[in-house]
Amino acid sequence: MIRFGPAGNSDAFYEEGHKHTVEAMEWVARMGLNAYEVSFGRGVRLKEETAGKIGEEARRYGVALSVHAPYFINLATDDPEKIAKNTSYFLESARAARWLGADRVVFHPGSCAKMDRNLAFNMTIRNFSAIMNNMDEQGFGDLTFCPETMGKINQLGDLFEIIQLAKVDERVLPTIDFGHLHTRGRGAIQTQEDFRKILDALEDGIGHERTARMHVHFSKIEYTAMGEKQHRTFAEEGYGPHFEQLAPLLWEKRLEPRIICESKGTMAMDALAMKRMFEQAKAGRQQ
Ligand SMILES: [Zn+2]
């Protein structure tokens, strides 16, 4: 089943008087959404009891949960101290995912700002493989880990690198952030063909079945020469990429990703807009 949902809580959620993520599961389900991403970008601070309540609500309302691991993860290192820190960020995220009943852990692979890209990427592959083994040993072998395509050029995570990371292990699924691919290519996604090339590359790299289940982040993003500048909303004109170009391809290729919207403040509304675009594309094809 293709799923749509927000990353975190929208402005409207708070404006309507809601205060806590526990209430967000019913709120997104009533909008017609069925996914939600909990961000631990600035650290995993969720308590077990709260996570349990959020998880219960998510199951009650049929909302699939994912978590976003801390932004501090940087696998491009051979420093034992930093390797230990990375491992603990993964462990904390996995533990919180377990409490929530979330099945996917999204993470940013790392940076190559201060070193040769190939060297950085080789370290990343090596460290990630070790972390996957560690996750098995700690009893988190059933979680899906989702390395994300990144929006800045000096971050690891172009499409090719994410495909390579997904090949480390069968349980790994890519997080394709189309906004990030757009910005790291300085406006690389303009047409439906640009989307098609990305999907074709994924199918060539990891096969149709895993491509079909991929994790997706979609938002419109402003960029500069260095890549990503800031996230925008669907209501703001002049920013890409355009989901209406991707929607027919998802139906045509029978892909059923989980699509998370990271628009600034309007993530749930924009997730719903994408769901409608997908339904329209589907209806159009079936006639
Ligand atoms: Zn991310």
PDB file of C-alpha atoms and ligand atoms in Angstrom:
ATOM      1  CA  MET A   1       0.000   0.000   0.000  1.00  0.00           C
ATOM      2  CA  ILE A   2       1.302   3.447  -0.884  1.00  0.00           C
ATOM      3  CA  ARG A   3       1.321   5.650   2.213  1.00  0.00           C
ATOM      4  CA  PHE A   4       1.449   9.408   2.737  1.00  0.00           C
ATOM      5  CA  GLY A   5       2.142  11.400   5.879  1.00  0.00           C
ATOM      6  CA  PRO A   6       4.033  14.248   7.525  1.00  0.00           C
ATOM      7  CA  ALA A   7       7.375  14.489   9.290  1.00  0.00           C
ATOM      8  CA  GLY A   8       6.467  15.931  12.674  1.00  0.00           C
ATOM      9  CA  ASN A   9       3.575  18.196  13.573  1.00  0.00           C
ATOM     10  CA  SER A  10       2.131  20.868  11.310  1.00  0.00           C
ATOM     11  CA  ASP A  11       1.418  24.450  12.394  1.00  0.00           C
ATOM     12  CA  ALA A  12      -2.299  23.695  11.948  1.00  0.00           C
ATOM     13  CA  PHE A  13      -2.076  20.866  14.493  1.00  0.00           C
ATOM     14  CA  TYR A  14      -0.935  23.321  17.173  1.00  0.00           C
ATOM     15  CA  GLU A  15      -3.252  26.103  15.985  1.00  0.00           C
ATOM     16  CA  GLU A  16      -6.176  23.742  16.557  1.00  0.00           C
ATOM     17  CA  GLY A  17      -5.104  23.465  20.182  1.00  0.00           C
ATOM     18  CA  HIS A  18      -3.250  20.157  20.128  1.00  0.00           C
ATOM     19  CA  LYS A  19      -0.114  19.942  22.196  1.00  0.00           C
ATOM     20  CA  HIS A  20       1.391  16.501  21.958  1.00  0.00           C
ATOM     21  CA  THR A  21       2.424  14.001  19.284  1.00  0.00           C
ATOM     22  CA  VAL A  22       0.256  11.390  21.044  1.00  0.00           C
ATOM     23  CA  GLU A  23      -2.723  13.336  19.593  1.00  0.00           C
ATOM     24  CA  ALA A  24      -1.176  13.556  16.139  1.00  0.00           C
ATOM     25  CA  MET A  25      -1.970  10.002  15.044  1.00  0.00           C
ATOM     26  CA  GLU A  26      -5.728  10.544  15.149  1.00  0.00           C
ATOM     27  CA  TRP A  27      -5.260  14.000  13.634  1.00  0.00           C
ATOM     28  CA  VAL A  28      -3.360  12.754  10.563  1.00  0.00           C
ATOM     29  CA  ALA A  29      -5.659   9.725  10.153  1.00  0.00           C
ATOM     30  CA  ARG A  30      -8.734  12.000  10.134  1.00  0.00           C
ATOM     31  CA  MET A  31      -7.106  14.014   7.338  1.00  0.00           C
ATOM     32  CA  GLY A  32      -6.814  10.815   5.303  1.00  0.00           C
ATOM     33  CA  LEU A  33      -3.109  10.169   5.908  1.00  0.00           C
ATOM     34  CA  ASN A  34      -1.538   6.909   7.070  1.00  0.00           C
ATOM     35  CA  ALA A  35       2.153   7.554   7.786  1.00  0.00           C
ATOM     36  CA  TYR A  36       4.090   9.713  10.223  1.00  0.00           C
ATOM     37  CA  GLU A  37       7.799  10.280  10.811  1.00  0.00           C
ATOM     38  CA  VAL A  38       9.115  11.059  14.278  1.00  0.00           C
ATOM     39  CA  SER A  39      12.242  13.194  14.120  1.00  0.00           C
ATOM     40  CA  PHE A  40      15.169  12.599  16.448  1.00  0.00           C
ATOM     41  CA  GLY A  41      17.288  14.969  14.372  1.00  0.00           C
ATOM     42  CA  ARG A  42      18.563  16.853  17.395  1.00  0.00           C
ATOM     43  CA  GLY A  43      18.860  13.766  19.573  1.00  0.00           C
ATOM     44  CA  VAL A  44      16.697  10.920  20.865  1.00  0.00           C
ATOM     45  CA  ARG A  45      14.835  12.387  23.821  1.00  0.00           C
ATOM     46  CA  LEU A  46      11.621  10.374  23.710  1.00  0.00           C
ATOM     47  CA  LYS A  47      10.743   8.432  26.861  1.00  0.00           C
ATOM     48  CA  GLU A  48       9.613   4.842  26.698  1.00  0.00           C
ATOM     49  CA  GLU A  49       6.214   5.556  28.225  1.00  0.00           C
ATOM     50  CA  THR A  50       5.390   8.398  25.809  1.00  0.00           C
ATOM     51  CA  ALA A  51       6.651   6.376  22.853  1.00  0.00           C
ATOM     52  CA  GLY A  52       4.399   3.513  23.907  1.00  0.00           C
ATOM     53  CA  LYS A  53       1.370   5.831  23.915  1.00  0.00           C
ATOM     54  CA  ILE A  54       2.196   7.271  20.491  1.00  0.00           C
ATOM     55  CA  GLY A  55       2.661   3.736  19.150  1.00  0.00           C
ATOM     56  CA  GLU A  56      -0.671   2.598  20.543  1.00  0.00           C
ATOM     57  CA  GLU A  57      -2.455   5.508  18.886  1.00  0.00           C
ATOM     58  CA  ALA A  58      -0.631   4.881  15.606  1.00  0.00           C
ATOM     59  CA  ARG A  59      -1.797   1.266  15.560  1.00  0.00           C
ATOM     60  CA  ARG A  60      -5.346   2.263  16.493  1.00  0.00           C
ATOM     61  CA  TYR A  61      -5.537   4.692  13.555  1.00  0.00           C
ATOM     62  CA  GLY A  62      -3.555   2.647  11.035  1.00  0.00           C
ATOM     63  CA  VAL A  63      -0.618   5.066  10.834  1.00  0.00           C
ATOM     64  CA  ALA A  64       2.760   3.532   9.905  1.00  0.00           C
ATOM     65  CA  LEU A  65       5.570   5.086  11.935  1.00  0.00           C
ATOM     66  CA  SER A  66       9.169   5.743  10.944  1.00  0.00           C
ATOM     67  CA  VAL A  67      11.884   7.554  12.891  1.00  0.00           C
ATOM     68  CA  HIS A  68      14.608   9.904  11.718  1.00  0.00           C
ATOM     69  CA  ALA A  69      17.941   9.244  13.453  1.00  0.00           C
ATOM     70  CA  PRO A  70      20.055  12.169  14.773  1.00  0.00           C
ATOM     71  CA  TYR A  71      21.686  14.483  12.232  1.00  0.00           C
ATOM     72  CA  PHE A  72      24.964  14.056  14.151  1.00  0.00           C
ATOM     73  CA  ILE A  73      25.605  10.678  12.513  1.00  0.00           C
ATOM     74  CA  ASN A  74      28.654  10.860  10.277  1.00  0.00           C
ATOM     75  CA  LEU A  75      29.878   7.485   9.073  1.00  0.00           C
ATOM     76  CA  ALA A  76      32.802   8.959   7.122  1.00  0.00           C
ATOM     77  CA  THR A  77      35.312   8.517   9.932  1.00  0.00           C
ATOM     78  CA  ASP A  78      37.973   6.137  11.191  1.00  0.00           C
ATOM     79  CA  ASP A  79      38.140   7.718  14.651  1.00  0.00           C
ATOM     80  CA  PRO A  80      37.121   5.022  17.189  1.00  0.00           C
ATOM     81  CA  GLU A  81      35.429   7.587  19.445  1.00  0.00           C
ATOM     82  CA  LYS A  82      33.281   8.912  16.605  1.00  0.00           C
ATOM     83  CA  ILE A  83      32.505   5.370  15.489  1.00  0.00           C
ATOM     84  CA  ALA A  84      31.273   4.596  19.011  1.00  0.00           C
ATOM     85  CA  LYS A  85      29.098   7.739  18.978  1.00  0.00           C
ATOM     86  CA  ASN A  86      27.587   6.798  15.616  1.00  0.00           C
ATOM     87  CA  THR A  87      26.800   3.358  16.961  1.00  0.00           C
ATOM     88  CA  SER A  88      25.040   4.800  19.985  1.00  0.00           C
ATOM     89  CA  TYR A  89      22.928   7.148  17.789  1.00  0.00           C
ATOM     90  CA  PHE A  90      21.807   4.100  15.806  1.00  0.00           C
ATOM     91  CA  LEU A  91      21.123   2.116  18.963  1.00  0.00           C
ATOM     92  CA  GLU A  92      19.122   4.905  20.619  1.00  0.00           C
ATOM     93  CA  SER A  93      17.098   5.370  17.427  1.00  0.00           C
ATOM     94  CA  ALA A  94      16.471   1.631  17.105  1.00  0.00           C
ATOM     95  CA  ARG A  95      15.389   1.359  20.732  1.00  0.00           C
ATOM     96  CA  ALA A  96      12.977   4.291  20.374  1.00  0.00           C
ATOM     97  CA  ALA A  97      11.684   2.809  17.105  1.00  0.00           C
ATOM     98  CA  ARG A  98      10.962  -0.395  18.994  1.00  0.00           C
ATOM     99  CA  TRP A  99       9.064   1.464  21.750  1.00  0.00           C
ATOM    100  CA  LEU A 100       7.018   3.280  19.084  1.00  0.00           C
ATOM    101  CA  GLY A 101       6.426   0.197  16.988  1.00  0.00           C
ATOM    102  CA  ALA A 102       8.133   2.023  14.095  1.00  0.00           C
ATOM    103  CA  ASP A 103       9.639  -0.221  11.422  1.00  0.00           C
ATOM    104  CA  ARG A 104      11.971   2.190   9.593  1.00  0.00           C
ATOM    105  CA  VAL A 105      14.989   4.221  10.706  1.00  0.00           C
ATOM    106  CA  VAL A 106      16.019   7.016   8.323  1.00  0.00           C
ATOM    107  CA  PHE A 107      19.552   8.411   8.593  1.00  0.00           C
ATOM    108  CA  HIS A 108      21.994  10.785   6.891  1.00  0.00           C
ATOM    109  CA  PRO A 109      25.181   8.894   5.909  1.00  0.00           C
ATOM    110  CA  GLY A 110      27.761  11.600   6.526  1.00  0.00           C
ATOM    111  CA  SER A 111      29.918  14.372   5.201  1.00  0.00           C
ATOM    112  CA  CYS A 112      32.911  14.512   2.898  1.00  0.00           C
ATOM    113  CA  ALA A 113      33.544  18.210   3.399  1.00  0.00           C
ATOM    114  CA  LYS A 114      37.031  17.643   4.783  1.00  0.00           C
ATOM    115  CA  MET A 115      38.195  14.577   2.903  1.00  0.00           C
ATOM    116  CA  ASP A 116      38.385  12.838  -0.441  1.00  0.00           C
ATOM    117  CA  ARG A 117      34.935  11.641  -1.468  1.00  0.00           C
ATOM    118  CA  ASN A 118      35.968   8.059  -2.316  1.00  0.00           C
ATOM    119  CA  LEU A 119      37.842   7.664   0.931  1.00  0.00           C
ATOM    120  CA  ALA A 120      34.879   9.064   2.868  1.00  0.00           C
ATOM    121  CA  PHE A 121      32.464   6.768   1.081  1.00  0.00           C
ATOM    122  CA  ASN A 122      34.592   3.646   1.650  1.00  0.00           C
ATOM    123  CA  MET A 123      34.702   4.407   5.370  1.00  0.00           C
ATOM    124  CA  THR A 124      30.948   4.929   5.335  1.00  0.00           C
ATOM    125  CA  ILE A 125      30.279   1.549   3.725  1.00  0.00           C
ATOM    126  CA  ARG A 126      32.615  -0.181   6.193  1.00  0.00           C
ATOM    127  CA  ASN A 127      31.129   1.530   9.261  1.00  0.00           C
ATOM    128  CA  PHE A 128      27.569   0.981   8.092  1.00  0.00           C
ATOM    129  CA  SER A 129      28.181  -2.770   7.594  1.00  0.00           C
ATOM    130  CA  ALA A 130      29.596  -2.985  11.130  1.00  0.00           C
ATOM    131  CA  ILE A 131      26.578  -1.115  12.504  1.00  0.00           C
ATOM    132  CA  MET A 132      24.186  -3.482  10.728  1.00  0.00           C
ATOM    133  CA  ASN A 133      25.968  -6.436  12.399  1.00  0.00           C
ATOM    134  CA  ASN A 134      25.722  -4.632  15.711  1.00  0.00           C
ATOM    135  CA  MET A 135      21.984  -4.096  15.216  1.00  0.00           C
ATOM    136  CA  ASP A 136      21.588  -7.853  14.650  1.00  0.00           C
ATOM    137  CA  GLU A 137      23.478  -8.635  17.836  1.00  0.00           C
ATOM    138  CA  GLN A 138      21.341  -6.189  19.809  1.00  0.00           C
ATOM    139  CA  GLY A 139      18.107  -7.741  18.571  1.00  0.00           C
ATOM    140  CA  PHE A 140      17.188  -5.019  16.046  1.00  0.00           C
ATOM    141  CA  GLY A 141      17.666  -7.198  12.989  1.00  0.00           C
ATOM    142  CA  ASP A 142      14.034  -6.776  11.937  1.00  0.00           C
ATOM    143  CA  LEU A 143      14.219  -2.967  11.571  1.00  0.00           C
ATOM    144  CA  THR A 144      14.656  -1.417   8.141  1.00  0.00           C
ATOM    145  CA  PHE A 145      17.459   1.135   7.832  1.00  0.00           C
ATOM    146  CA  CYS A 146      17.012   3.847   5.210  1.00  0.00           C
ATOM    147  CA  PRO A 147      20.029   5.968   4.142  1.00  0.00           C
ATOM    148  CA  GLU A 148      18.835   9.268   2.649  1.00  0.00           C
ATOM    149  CA  THR A 149      19.840  11.139  -0.505  1.00  0.00           C
ATOM    150  CA  MET A 150      21.212  14.503   0.645  1.00  0.00           C
ATOM    151  CA  GLY A 151      20.798  18.005  -0.684  1.00  0.00           C
ATOM    152  CA  LYS A 152      24.270  19.494  -0.255  1.00  0.00           C
ATOM    153  CA  ILE A 153      27.096  18.539  -2.542  1.00  0.00           C
ATOM    154  CA  ASN A 154      29.628  17.991   0.254  1.00  0.00           C
ATOM    155  CA  GLN A 155      27.295  15.534   1.991  1.00  0.00           C
ATOM    156  CA  LEU A 156      27.500  11.860   1.076  1.00  0.00           C
ATOM    157  CA  GLY A 157      24.250  10.687  -0.424  1.00  0.00           C
ATOM    158  CA  ASP A 158      23.977  11.186  -4.147  1.00  0.00           C
ATOM    159  CA  LEU A 159      21.738   8.645  -5.850  1.00  0.00           C
ATOM    160  CA  PHE A 160      24.601   6.293  -6.724  1.00  0.00           C
ATOM    161  CA  GLU A 161      25.974   6.343  -3.166  1.00  0.00           C
ATOM    162  CA  ILE A 162      22.561   5.584  -1.666  1.00  0.00           C
ATOM    163  CA  ILE A 163      22.112   2.658  -4.060  1.00  0.00           C
ATOM    164  CA  GLN A 164      25.532   1.329  -2.967  1.00  0.00           C
ATOM    165  CA  LEU A 165      24.561   1.681   0.704  1.00  0.00           C
ATOM    166  CA  ALA A 166      21.282  -0.119   0.063  1.00  0.00           C
ATOM    167  CA  LYS A 167      23.295  -3.008  -1.378  1.00  0.00           C
ATOM    168  CA  VAL A 168      25.122  -3.517   1.931  1.00  0.00           C
ATOM    169  CA  ASP A 169      22.248  -5.562   3.242  1.00  0.00           C
ATOM    170  CA  GLU A 170      18.828  -6.858   2.148  1.00  0.00           C
ATOM    171  CA  ARG A 171      17.075  -5.042   4.995  1.00  0.00           C
ATOM    172  CA  VAL A 172      18.273  -1.635   3.824  1.00  0.00           C
ATOM    173  CA  LEU A 173      15.873   0.482   1.772  1.00  0.00           C
ATOM    174  CA  PRO A 174      16.803   3.828   0.249  1.00  0.00           C
ATOM    175  CA  THR A 175      15.220   7.066   1.409  1.00  0.00           C
ATOM    176  CA  ILE A 176      14.868   8.987  -1.824  1.00  0.00           C
ATOM    177  CA  ASP A 177      14.515  12.649  -0.946  1.00  0.00           C
ATOM    178  CA  PHE A 178      13.548  14.069  -4.331  1.00  0.00           C
ATOM    179  CA  GLY A 179      13.887  17.636  -3.082  1.00  0.00           C
ATOM    180  CA  HIS A 180      17.462  16.855  -2.062  1.00  0.00           C
ATOM    181  CA  LEU A 181      18.316  15.263  -5.426  1.00  0.00           C
ATOM    182  CA  HIS A 182      16.813  18.323  -7.097  1.00  0.00           C
ATOM    183  CA  THR A 183      18.906  20.767  -5.061  1.00  0.00           C
ATOM    184  CA  ARG A 184      22.194  18.874  -5.124  1.00  0.00           C
ATOM    185  CA  GLY A 185      21.860  18.896  -8.917  1.00  0.00           C
ATOM    186  CA  ARG A 186      20.996  22.638  -8.777  1.00  0.00           C
ATOM    187  CA  GLY A 187      17.503  22.098 -10.094  1.00  0.00           C
ATOM    188  CA  ALA A 188      18.096  18.659 -11.602  1.00  0.00           C
ATOM    189  CA  ILE A 189      14.475  17.492 -11.593  1.00  0.00           C
ATOM    190  CA  GLN A 190      12.493  19.524 -14.113  1.00  0.00           C
ATOM    191  CA  THR A 191      10.522  16.985 -16.121  1.00  0.00           C
ATOM    192  CA  GLN A 192       8.805  13.635 -15.763  1.00  0.00           C
ATOM    193  CA  GLU A 193      11.766  12.096 -17.593  1.00  0.00           C
ATOM    194  CA  ASP A 194      14.073  13.318 -14.806  1.00  0.00           C
ATOM    195  CA  PHE A 195      11.942  11.439 -12.276  1.00  0.00           C
ATOM    196  CA  ARG A 196      11.841   8.380 -14.517  1.00  0.00           C
ATOM    197  CA  LYS A 197      15.641   8.258 -14.734  1.00  0.00           C
ATOM    198  CA  ILE A 198      15.895   8.173 -10.937  1.00  0.00           C
ATOM    199  CA  LEU A 199      13.341   5.356 -10.646  1.00  0.00           C
ATOM    200  CA  ASP A 200      15.025   3.405 -13.461  1.00  0.00           C
ATOM    201  CA  ALA A 201      18.418   3.734 -11.747  1.00  0.00           C
ATOM    202  CA  LEU A 202      16.917   2.397  -8.521  1.00  0.00           C
ATOM    203  CA  GLU A 203      15.296  -0.560 -10.259  1.00  0.00           C
ATOM    204  CA  ASP A 204      18.588  -1.348 -12.021  1.00  0.00           C
ATOM    205  CA  GLY A 205      20.504  -1.063  -8.754  1.00  0.00           C
ATOM    206  CA  ILE A 206      18.358  -2.824  -6.156  1.00  0.00           C
ATOM    207  CA  GLY A 207      15.574  -4.387  -8.215  1.00  0.00           C
ATOM    208  CA  HIS A 208      11.902  -3.604  -8.617  1.00  0.00           C
ATOM    209  CA  GLU A 209      10.660  -5.188  -5.391  1.00  0.00           C
ATOM    210  CA  ARG A 210      12.856  -3.102  -3.081  1.00  0.00           C
ATOM    211  CA  THR A 211      12.367   0.038  -5.163  1.00  0.00           C
ATOM    212  CA  ALA A 212       8.626  -0.474  -4.784  1.00  0.00           C
ATOM    213  CA  ARG A 213       8.920  -0.400  -0.973  1.00  0.00           C
ATOM    214  CA  MET A 214      11.358   2.519  -0.762  1.00  0.00           C
ATOM    215  CA  HIS A 215      11.064   5.372   1.685  1.00  0.00           C
ATOM    216  CA  VAL A 216      10.480   8.798   0.133  1.00  0.00           C
ATOM    217  CA  HIS A 217      10.882  12.329   1.422  1.00  0.00           C
ATOM    218  CA  PHE A 218       9.192  14.907  -0.733  1.00  0.00           C
ATOM    219  CA  SER A 219       9.169  18.655  -0.336  1.00  0.00           C
ATOM    220  CA  LYS A 220       9.953  21.692  -2.400  1.00  0.00           C
ATOM    221  CA  ILE A 221      13.369  23.108  -1.595  1.00  0.00           C
ATOM    222  CA  GLU A 222      15.178  26.337  -2.397  1.00  0.00           C
ATOM    223  CA  TYR A 223      18.824  25.932  -3.421  1.00  0.00           C
ATOM    224  CA  THR A 224      22.052  27.801  -4.074  1.00  0.00           C
ATOM    225  CA  ALA A 225      25.257  26.784  -5.864  1.00  0.00           C
ATOM    226  CA  MET A 226      26.187  24.614  -2.853  1.00  0.00           C
ATOM    227  CA  GLY A 227      22.867  22.782  -2.934  1.00  0.00           C
ATOM    228  CA  GLU A 228      20.018  22.858  -0.415  1.00  0.00           C
ATOM    229  CA  LYS A 229      19.110  26.197   1.171  1.00  0.00           C
ATOM    230  CA  GLN A 230      15.711  25.713   2.825  1.00  0.00           C
ATOM    231  CA  HIS A 231      12.480  23.764   2.674  1.00  0.00           C
ATOM    232  CA  ARG A 232       9.446  25.518   1.166  1.00  0.00           C
ATOM    233  CA  THR A 233       5.733  24.703   1.009  1.00  0.00           C
ATOM    234  CA  PHE A 234       3.521  23.637  -1.887  1.00  0.00           C
ATOM    235  CA  ALA A 235       1.737  26.999  -1.677  1.00  0.00           C
ATOM    236  CA  GLU A 236       4.918  28.941  -2.440  1.00  0.00           C
ATOM    237  CA  GLU A 237       5.468  29.324  -6.153  1.00  0.00           C
ATOM    238  CA  GLY A 238       8.727  28.979  -8.008  1.00  0.00           C
ATOM    239  CA  TYR A 239      10.185  25.950  -6.222  1.00  0.00           C
ATOM    240  CA  GLY A 240      10.514  22.363  -7.398  1.00  0.00           C
ATOM    241  CA  PRO A 241      10.372  19.469  -7.746  1.00  0.00           C
ATOM    242  CA  HIS A 242       6.781  18.799  -8.815  1.00  0.00           C
ATOM    243  CA  PHE A 243       5.019  15.762  -7.399  1.00  0.00           C
ATOM    244  CA  GLU A 244       2.379  15.831 -10.149  1.00  0.00           C
ATOM    245  CA  GLN A 245       5.125  14.645 -12.528  1.00  0.00           C
ATOM    246  CA  LEU A 246       6.111  11.761 -10.251  1.00  0.00           C
ATOM    247  CA  ALA A 247       2.595  10.556  -9.358  1.00  0.00           C
ATOM    248  CA  PRO A 248       1.747   8.903 -12.725  1.00  0.00           C
ATOM    249  CA  LEU A 249       5.092   7.074 -12.701  1.00  0.00           C
ATOM    250  CA  LEU A 250       4.420   5.588  -9.274  1.00  0.00           C
ATOM    251  CA  TRP A 251       1.192   4.138 -10.612  1.00  0.00           C
ATOM    252  CA  GLU A 252       2.687   3.084 -13.954  1.00  0.00           C
ATOM    253  CA  LYS A 253       5.593   1.252 -12.267  1.00  0.00           C
ATOM    254  CA  ARG A 254       3.401  -0.150  -9.483  1.00  0.00           C
ATOM    255  CA  LEU A 255       5.559   1.418  -6.781  1.00  0.00           C
ATOM    256  CA  GLU A 256       4.165   1.604  -3.250  1.00  0.00           C
ATOM    257  CA  PRO A 257       6.613   3.768  -1.305  1.00  0.00           C
ATOM    258  CA  ARG A 258       6.003   5.455   2.009  1.00  0.00           C
ATOM    259  CA  ILE A 259       5.996   9.165   1.206  1.00  0.00           C
ATOM    260  CA  ILE A 260       6.844  11.606   3.967  1.00  0.00           C
ATOM    261  CA  CYS A 261       6.399  15.336   3.470  1.00  0.00           C
ATOM    262  CA  GLU A 262       8.834  17.739   5.124  1.00  0.00           C
ATOM    263  CA  SER A 263       7.290  21.050   4.021  1.00  0.00           C
ATOM    264  CA  LYS A 264       7.886  23.903   6.422  1.00  0.00           C
ATOM    265  CA  GLY A 265       4.784  24.042   8.672  1.00  0.00           C
ATOM    266  CA  THR A 266       2.346  22.544   6.156  1.00  0.00           C
ATOM    267  CA  MET A 267       3.692  19.000   5.976  1.00  0.00           C
ATOM    268  CA  ALA A 268       0.366  17.252   6.624  1.00  0.00           C
ATOM    269  CA  MET A 269      -1.567  19.461   4.180  1.00  0.00           C
ATOM    270  CA  ASP A 270       1.073  18.961   1.497  1.00  0.00           C
ATOM    271  CA  ALA A 271       1.174  15.198   2.137  1.00  0.00           C
ATOM    272  CA  LEU A 272      -2.567  15.179   1.529  1.00  0.00           C
ATOM    273  CA  ALA A 273      -2.099  17.211  -1.659  1.00  0.00           C
ATOM    274  CA  MET A 274       0.331  14.534  -2.881  1.00  0.00           C
ATOM    275  CA  LYS A 275      -2.093  11.763  -1.994  1.00  0.00           C
ATOM    276  CA  ARG A 276      -4.753  13.498  -4.109  1.00  0.00           C
ATOM    277  CA  MET A 277      -2.346  13.930  -7.017  1.00  0.00           C
ATOM    278  CA  PHE A 278      -1.559  10.225  -6.854  1.00  0.00           C
ATOM    279  CA  GLU A 279      -5.246   9.295  -6.792  1.00  0.00           C
ATOM    280  CA  GLN A 280      -5.898  11.555  -9.752  1.00  0.00           C
ATOM    281  CA  ALA A 281      -3.024  10.013 -11.703  1.00  0.00           C
ATOM    282  CA  LYS A 282      -4.329   6.557 -10.890  1.00  0.00           C
ATOM    283  CA  ALA A 283      -7.903   7.411 -11.921  1.00  0.00           C
ATOM    284  CA  GLY A 284      -6.621   8.951 -15.151  1.00  0.00           C
ATOM    285  CA  ARG A 285      -4.720   5.788 -16.062  1.00  0.00           C
ATOM    286  CA  GLN A 286      -7.603   3.467 -15.265  1.00  0.00           C
ATOM    287  CA  GLN A 287     -10.125   5.190 -17.545  1.00  0.00           C
TER     288      GLN A 287
HETATM  289 ZN    ZN B   1      16.700  13.650   6.543  1.00  0.00          ZN
END
